[in-house]
């Protein structure tokens, strides 16, 4: 384990107890939390992207704002639903945000998860071709996006304007960004596909399959299959792998008030139905910091990954989330042997 980041879903709701009541609150507090996390020694600030919901949507204005207010921390997504994206416009935005950050952008992409809207990407103008699936559409968008950020010509020049006819690449471009693209894989097969494509692996707190083994063992198998496929593909660089976990140290009366009961209720994996198939959901780690550290030290997937993304309860505000991250960095991580 070499890196610890936070992952925020960016919820806002004008309900009792929420410290994040508007979209403006969610955006501005996300910036403040990234600044606080950098000061605490956290390595990454990542944000989930959703559409048609009271959560963070268009990520690049937020990532650019964080980039301008920080100097060291990685900034990224976990993940962008590529069904919704115009690949070339996204390539321009991603390059601009990466240049502002000085090369700290880490983009997690994916086919997306179950969502509020029925076929929401079609409202954005993106409809799978006849015989294609949503997954096919997401992968096609991803291929074009990756080609564009790598500098491939994606349009023909106008000879009347340029004096020549030649392929034109998008501008701006940011060197190094193509190596910092991740795929959010929900199964072992998609992890193998991501490796074959040369993308880093981002694995979350659920897998869209269940083999009867504990979640961390199934996820560790996914990671090993990814690395084997990467080596077989012959890529020159070493890939990165992240896993996500819900980690809540009980450090004061406030954390015990909000999460004390979860220490018992969510201390084991759950198996459910997602998109019509079995899925295994990973457990939460809630308890005293030393107890959490001992449990996390036995988590096979955490041991296999190089980056751990910690989901934060963002609606409880910046100070609350920062205190959790501080305990994880100062208490849990050293005791678990990560730092």
Short mmCIF file of C-alpha atoms in Angstrom, two decimals:
data_model
loop_
_atom_site.label_atom_id
_atom_site.label_comp_id
_atom_site.label_asym_id
_atom_site.label_seq_id
_atom_site.Cartn_x
_atom_site.Cartn_y
_atom_site.Cartn_z
CA UNK A 1 0.00 0.00 0.00
CA UNK A 2 1.54 3.29 -1.12
CA UNK A 3 -1.35 5.74 -1.31
CA UNK A 4 -4.44 6.74 0.67
CA UNK A 5 -7.15 8.88 -0.89
CA UNK A 6 -10.73 9.81 -0.15
CA UNK A 7 -13.71 9.18 -2.42
CA UNK A 8 -16.73 11.48 -2.13
CA UNK A 9 -20.10 10.82 -3.73
CA UNK A 10 -20.92 14.51 -3.35
CA UNK A 11 -24.45 14.15 -2.00
CA UNK A 12 -26.48 17.18 -1.04
CA UNK A 13 -29.93 17.24 0.57
CA UNK A 14 -31.84 20.01 2.39
CA UNK A 15 -32.78 17.67 5.23
CA UNK A 16 -32.30 17.73 9.01
CA UNK A 17 -28.70 17.07 10.00
CA UNK A 18 -27.20 17.66 6.56
CA UNK A 19 -24.26 20.04 6.40
CA UNK A 20 -24.47 19.95 2.59
CA UNK A 21 -27.82 21.37 1.61
CA UNK A 22 -27.23 22.71 -1.91
CA UNK A 23 -25.16 21.92 -5.00
CA UNK A 24 -23.03 24.94 -4.17
CA UNK A 25 -22.35 23.51 -0.72
CA UNK A 26 -21.31 20.19 -2.24
CA UNK A 27 -18.90 21.80 -4.69
CA UNK A 28 -17.31 24.34 -2.34
CA UNK A 29 -16.98 21.85 0.52
CA UNK A 30 -15.36 19.36 -1.86
CA UNK A 31 -12.67 21.94 -2.57
CA UNK A 32 -12.21 22.63 1.15
CA UNK A 33 -11.99 18.92 1.96
CA UNK A 34 -9.32 18.38 -0.70
CA UNK A 35 -7.27 21.24 0.76
CA UNK A 36 -7.67 19.84 4.29
CA UNK A 37 -6.79 16.33 3.09
CA UNK A 38 -3.60 17.57 1.45
CA UNK A 39 -2.60 19.29 4.70
CA UNK A 40 -3.18 15.99 6.57
CA UNK A 41 -0.92 14.05 4.20
CA UNK A 42 -3.69 12.28 2.27
CA UNK A 43 -2.55 11.35 -1.24
CA UNK A 44 -5.70 11.66 -3.34
CA UNK A 45 -9.05 13.45 -3.66
CA UNK A 46 -11.50 11.47 -5.82
CA UNK A 47 -15.12 12.14 -6.72
CA UNK A 48 -17.98 9.97 -7.95
CA UNK A 49 -19.93 11.22 -10.97
CA UNK A 50 -23.72 10.77 -11.20
CA UNK A 51 -26.41 12.29 -13.42
CA UNK A 52 -30.01 13.25 -12.72
CA UNK A 53 -29.35 13.08 -8.97
CA UNK A 54 -28.41 15.41 -6.12
CA UNK A 55 -24.77 14.40 -6.41
CA UNK A 56 -21.70 15.70 -8.21
CA UNK A 57 -22.09 15.50 -11.98
CA UNK A 58 -19.74 17.38 -14.34
CA UNK A 59 -16.35 16.79 -12.68
CA UNK A 60 -13.88 18.98 -14.55
CA UNK A 61 -14.76 22.43 -13.15
CA UNK A 62 -14.42 20.95 -9.65
CA UNK A 63 -11.15 19.15 -10.41
CA UNK A 64 -9.66 22.28 -11.98
CA UNK A 65 -10.68 24.37 -8.97
CA UNK A 66 -9.05 21.87 -6.61
CA UNK A 67 -5.95 21.79 -8.80
CA UNK A 68 -5.62 25.57 -8.52
CA UNK A 69 -5.89 25.48 -4.71
CA UNK A 70 -3.54 22.53 -4.02
CA UNK A 71 -0.02 21.53 -4.95
CA UNK A 72 0.60 17.85 -4.19
CA UNK A 73 -2.57 15.79 -3.84
CA UNK A 74 -3.78 13.65 -6.73
CA UNK A 75 -7.21 14.61 -8.07
CA UNK A 76 -9.49 12.21 -9.83
CA UNK A 77 -12.80 10.51 -10.45
CA UNK A 78 -14.19 7.23 -9.32
CA UNK A 79 -15.85 6.93 -11.83
CA UNK A 80 -17.12 8.81 -14.90
CA UNK A 81 -19.97 7.01 -16.70
CA UNK A 82 -18.67 7.04 -20.26
CA UNK A 83 -22.09 6.44 -21.79
CA UNK A 84 -22.85 10.12 -21.13
CA UNK A 85 -19.63 11.67 -22.43
CA UNK A 86 -18.74 13.46 -25.64
CA UNK A 87 -15.26 11.90 -25.94
CA UNK A 88 -13.56 14.80 -27.75
CA UNK A 89 -14.96 17.56 -25.55
CA UNK A 90 -14.03 15.45 -22.52
CA UNK A 91 -10.50 15.08 -23.92
CA UNK A 92 -10.13 18.88 -24.07
CA UNK A 93 -11.50 19.35 -20.54
CA UNK A 94 -9.36 16.56 -19.08
CA UNK A 95 -6.18 17.92 -20.67
CA UNK A 96 -6.92 21.43 -19.41
CA UNK A 97 -7.56 20.22 -15.86
CA UNK A 98 -4.40 18.11 -15.94
CA UNK A 99 -2.29 21.05 -17.11
CA UNK A 100 -3.70 23.24 -14.33
CA UNK A 101 -2.82 20.52 -11.80
CA UNK A 102 0.70 19.99 -13.10
CA UNK A 103 0.01 16.38 -14.06
CA UNK A 104 -1.92 15.20 -10.99
CA UNK A 105 -5.13 14.06 -12.71
CA UNK A 106 -6.18 10.42 -12.27
CA UNK A 107 -9.35 9.63 -14.22
CA UNK A 108 -11.48 6.62 -13.34
CA UNK A 109 -13.85 5.66 -16.18
CA UNK A 110 -16.53 3.02 -16.41
CA UNK A 111 -19.65 1.75 -18.13
CA UNK A 112 -21.58 3.17 -15.19
CA UNK A 113 -23.84 1.78 -12.49
CA UNK A 114 -27.62 1.55 -11.99
CA UNK A 115 -28.96 5.09 -12.10
CA UNK A 116 -31.92 7.31 -11.36
CA UNK A 117 -32.87 7.90 -15.01
CA UNK A 118 -34.15 5.28 -17.40
CA UNK A 119 -31.64 5.22 -20.28
CA UNK A 120 -30.39 8.59 -19.15
CA UNK A 121 -27.49 8.76 -21.61
CA UNK A 122 -29.99 8.83 -24.46
CA UNK A 123 -31.25 12.17 -23.11
CA UNK A 124 -27.68 13.41 -23.60
CA UNK A 125 -27.86 12.29 -27.23
CA UNK A 126 -25.91 9.03 -26.95
CA UNK A 127 -27.81 5.96 -28.10
CA UNK A 128 -26.23 2.53 -28.65
CA UNK A 129 -26.27 1.44 -32.28
CA UNK A 130 -28.52 -1.41 -33.31
CA UNK A 131 -27.18 -4.61 -31.83
CA UNK A 132 -24.95 -2.77 -29.33
CA UNK A 133 -25.24 -2.63 -25.54
CA UNK A 134 -24.67 0.21 -23.09
CA UNK A 135 -21.32 -1.39 -22.31
CA UNK A 136 -20.37 -1.29 -26.00
CA UNK A 137 -21.26 2.42 -26.13
CA UNK A 138 -19.17 3.20 -23.05
CA UNK A 139 -16.16 1.33 -24.44
CA UNK A 140 -16.44 3.05 -27.82
CA UNK A 141 -16.49 6.46 -26.12
CA UNK A 142 -13.52 5.40 -24.01
CA UNK A 143 -11.51 4.29 -27.05
CA UNK A 144 -12.08 7.63 -28.80
CA UNK A 145 -11.30 9.62 -25.65
CA UNK A 146 -8.04 7.76 -25.08
CA UNK A 147 -7.01 8.17 -28.72
CA UNK A 148 -7.71 11.89 -28.51
CA UNK A 149 -5.68 12.52 -25.34
CA UNK A 150 -2.82 10.54 -26.89
CA UNK A 151 -2.68 12.99 -29.80
CA UNK A 152 -4.27 10.93 -32.55
CA UNK A 153 -5.74 13.00 -35.37
CA UNK A 154 -9.51 12.99 -35.03
CA UNK A 155 -10.48 15.60 -37.70
CA UNK A 156 -9.21 16.78 -41.09
CA UNK A 157 -7.74 20.23 -41.48
CA UNK A 158 -9.37 22.83 -43.73
CA UNK A 159 -6.86 23.58 -46.53
CA UNK A 160 -8.31 27.06 -46.95
CA UNK A 161 -7.35 27.84 -43.36
CA UNK A 162 -4.16 25.84 -42.94
CA UNK A 163 -2.74 25.54 -46.45
CA UNK A 164 -2.51 21.75 -46.07
CA UNK A 165 -4.82 18.80 -45.59
CA UNK A 166 -3.79 16.70 -42.63
CA UNK A 167 -5.17 15.04 -39.46
CA UNK A 168 -5.83 17.39 -36.56
CA UNK A 169 -5.53 16.39 -32.90
CA UNK A 170 -7.45 18.00 -30.08
CA UNK A 171 -5.84 20.85 -28.16
CA UNK A 172 -4.70 21.26 -25.50
CA UNK A 173 -2.98 17.98 -24.73
CA UNK A 174 -1.19 16.99 -21.55
CA UNK A 175 1.77 14.60 -21.72
CA UNK A 176 1.46 11.68 -19.34
CA UNK A 177 -2.33 11.79 -19.02
CA UNK A 178 -2.85 8.62 -21.13
CA UNK A 179 -0.99 6.61 -18.45
CA UNK A 180 -3.31 7.95 -15.74
CA UNK A 181 -6.58 6.51 -17.00
CA UNK A 182 -8.29 3.86 -14.83
CA UNK A 183 -11.17 1.51 -15.55
CA UNK A 184 -13.76 0.83 -12.86
CA UNK A 185 -14.11 -2.94 -13.17
CA UNK A 186 -17.03 -4.68 -11.47
CA UNK A 187 -15.95 -8.23 -12.32
CA UNK A 188 -12.90 -10.34 -12.94
CA UNK A 189 -13.57 -10.41 -16.69
CA UNK A 190 -13.73 -6.62 -16.99
CA UNK A 191 -10.52 -6.33 -14.99
CA UNK A 192 -8.79 -8.59 -17.50
CA UNK A 193 -10.19 -6.48 -20.35
CA UNK A 194 -8.90 -3.29 -18.67
CA UNK A 195 -5.43 -4.82 -18.42
CA UNK A 196 -5.47 -5.80 -22.09
CA UNK A 197 -6.39 -2.21 -22.96
CA UNK A 198 -3.55 -0.79 -20.86
CA UNK A 199 -5.69 1.00 -18.26
CA UNK A 200 -5.11 1.02 -14.51
CA UNK A 201 -7.62 -0.87 -12.35
CA UNK A 202 -10.14 0.80 -10.04
CA UNK A 203 -12.17 -1.68 -7.98
CA UNK A 204 -14.88 -0.51 -5.60
CA UNK A 205 -16.84 -1.92 -2.67
CA UNK A 206 -18.97 -4.21 -4.82
CA UNK A 207 -18.45 -6.84 -7.48
CA UNK A 208 -21.18 -7.87 -9.91
CA UNK A 209 -20.54 -11.56 -9.30
CA UNK A 210 -20.41 -13.90 -6.35
CA UNK A 211 -18.43 -17.13 -6.03
CA UNK A 212 -19.19 -17.73 -2.37
CA UNK A 213 -15.82 -16.55 -1.05
CA UNK A 214 -15.42 -13.42 1.11
CA UNK A 215 -15.41 -10.13 -0.78
CA UNK A 216 -11.76 -9.31 -0.13
CA UNK A 217 -10.65 -12.72 -1.45
CA UNK A 218 -12.76 -12.35 -4.61
CA UNK A 219 -11.41 -8.84 -5.15
CA UNK A 220 -7.84 -10.00 -4.55
CA UNK A 221 -8.38 -12.68 -7.22
CA UNK A 222 -9.66 -9.96 -9.56
CA UNK A 223 -6.49 -7.92 -8.97
CA UNK A 224 -4.20 -10.89 -9.55
CA UNK A 225 -6.00 -11.73 -12.80
CA UNK A 226 -5.62 -8.09 -13.85
CA UNK A 227 -1.87 -8.13 -13.19
CA UNK A 228 -1.42 -11.46 -14.99
CA UNK A 229 -3.28 -10.11 -18.03
CA UNK A 230 -1.20 -6.91 -17.93
CA UNK A 231 2.02 -8.90 -18.01
CA UNK A 232 0.72 -11.12 -20.82
CA UNK A 233 -0.20 -8.02 -22.84
CA UNK A 234 3.39 -6.82 -22.58
CA UNK A 235 2.74 -3.23 -21.51
CA UNK A 236 5.94 -1.36 -20.70
CA UNK A 237 4.89 0.44 -17.52
CA UNK A 238 3.72 -0.88 -14.16
CA UNK A 239 -0.05 -0.55 -13.65
CA UNK A 240 -1.73 0.97 -10.63
CA UNK A 241 -4.57 -0.65 -8.70
CA UNK A 242 -6.99 0.97 -6.26
CA UNK A 243 -9.67 -0.48 -4.01
CA UNK A 244 -12.36 1.40 -2.10
CA UNK A 245 -13.40 0.83 1.49
CA UNK A 246 -15.83 2.37 3.95
CA UNK A 247 -13.69 3.08 7.04
CA UNK A 248 -15.08 4.93 10.07
CA UNK A 249 -12.84 5.17 13.15
CA UNK A 250 -14.90 5.73 16.29
CA UNK A 251 -12.83 8.50 17.84
CA UNK A 252 -15.32 10.64 19.79
CA UNK A 253 -18.95 10.94 20.87
CA UNK A 254 -19.96 12.35 17.49
CA UNK A 255 -18.62 9.43 15.45
CA UNK A 256 -20.14 6.96 17.92
CA UNK A 257 -23.49 8.75 17.68
CA UNK A 258 -23.60 8.54 13.90
CA UNK A 259 -21.89 5.22 13.26
CA UNK A 260 -21.65 3.18 16.47
CA UNK A 261 -24.49 0.85 15.53
CA UNK A 262 -23.01 0.25 12.08
CA UNK A 263 -20.04 -1.47 13.74
CA UNK A 264 -22.35 -4.43 14.33
CA UNK A 265 -24.77 -4.12 11.41
CA UNK A 266 -22.23 -3.79 8.57
CA UNK A 267 -19.28 -5.81 9.84
CA UNK A 268 -19.69 -8.55 7.22
CA UNK A 269 -20.14 -8.86 3.46
CA UNK A 270 -23.58 -8.68 1.90
CA UNK A 271 -24.88 -10.53 -1.14
CA UNK A 272 -27.70 -8.98 -3.17
CA UNK A 273 -29.17 -8.60 -6.63
CA UNK A 274 -27.88 -5.85 -8.93
CA UNK A 275 -29.10 -5.43 -12.52
CA UNK A 276 -30.73 -8.84 -12.31
CA UNK A 277 -27.62 -10.74 -11.16
CA UNK A 278 -25.94 -11.65 -7.90
CA UNK A 279 -23.47 -9.12 -6.51
CA UNK A 280 -21.22 -9.19 -3.46
CA UNK A 281 -20.85 -6.01 -1.42
CA UNK A 282 -17.81 -5.50 0.81
CA UNK A 283 -18.12 -4.90 4.52
CA UNK A 284 -17.63 -1.59 6.30
CA UNK A 285 -14.81 -1.12 8.80
CA UNK A 286 -16.25 0.69 11.81
CA UNK A 287 -14.71 0.67 15.29
CA UNK A 288 -11.80 1.77 17.41
CA UNK A 289 -8.76 2.70 15.27
CA UNK A 290 -6.58 -0.16 16.54
CA UNK A 291 -9.32 -2.71 15.90
CA UNK A 292 -9.91 -1.39 12.39
CA UNK A 293 -6.17 -1.48 11.68
CA UNK A 294 -5.94 -5.13 12.71
CA UNK A 295 -8.93 -6.06 10.54
CA UNK A 296 -7.67 -4.12 7.52
CA UNK A 297 -4.27 -5.77 7.83
CA UNK A 298 -6.05 -9.06 7.05
CA UNK A 299 -7.91 -7.68 4.01
CA UNK A 300 -6.39 -9.52 1.01
CA UNK A 301 -7.45 -6.99 -1.61
CA UNK A 302 -6.12 -4.02 0.35
CA UNK A 303 -2.80 -5.86 0.57
CA UNK A 304 -2.80 -6.44 -3.21
CA UNK A 305 -3.60 -2.81 -4.15
CA UNK A 306 -1.26 0.18 -4.18
CA UNK A 307 -3.98 2.77 -3.49
CA UNK A 308 -6.84 2.74 -0.97
CA UNK A 309 -9.79 5.08 -1.52
CA UNK A 310 -11.82 5.78 1.60
CA UNK A 311 -15.46 6.69 1.08
CA UNK A 312 -16.40 9.70 3.19
CA UNK A 313 -19.84 10.70 4.56
CA UNK A 314 -19.68 14.09 2.87
CA UNK A 315 -23.07 15.31 4.10
CA UNK A 316 -21.66 15.55 7.63
CA UNK A 317 -19.37 18.37 6.54
CA UNK A 318 -15.72 19.13 5.99
CA UNK A 319 -14.58 19.14 9.62
CA UNK A 320 -16.17 15.75 10.33
CA UNK A 321 -14.69 14.10 7.23
CA UNK A 322 -11.28 15.67 7.86
CA UNK A 323 -11.23 14.29 11.40
CA UNK A 324 -11.92 10.79 10.07
CA UNK A 325 -9.13 11.11 7.51
CA UNK A 326 -6.74 12.41 10.16
CA UNK A 327 -7.39 9.36 12.35
CA UNK A 328 -6.91 7.01 9.40
CA UNK A 329 -3.61 8.66 8.40
CA UNK A 330 -2.20 9.00 11.93
CA UNK A 331 -3.68 6.00 13.76
CA UNK A 332 -4.98 3.34 11.38
CA UNK A 333 -2.41 3.43 8.58
CA UNK A 334 0.71 3.03 10.76
CA UNK A 335 -0.91 0.32 12.87
CA UNK A 336 -1.98 -1.56 9.74
CA UNK A 337 1.60 -1.43 8.44
CA UNK A 338 0.88 0.85 5.47
CA UNK A 339 3.07 3.75 6.65
#
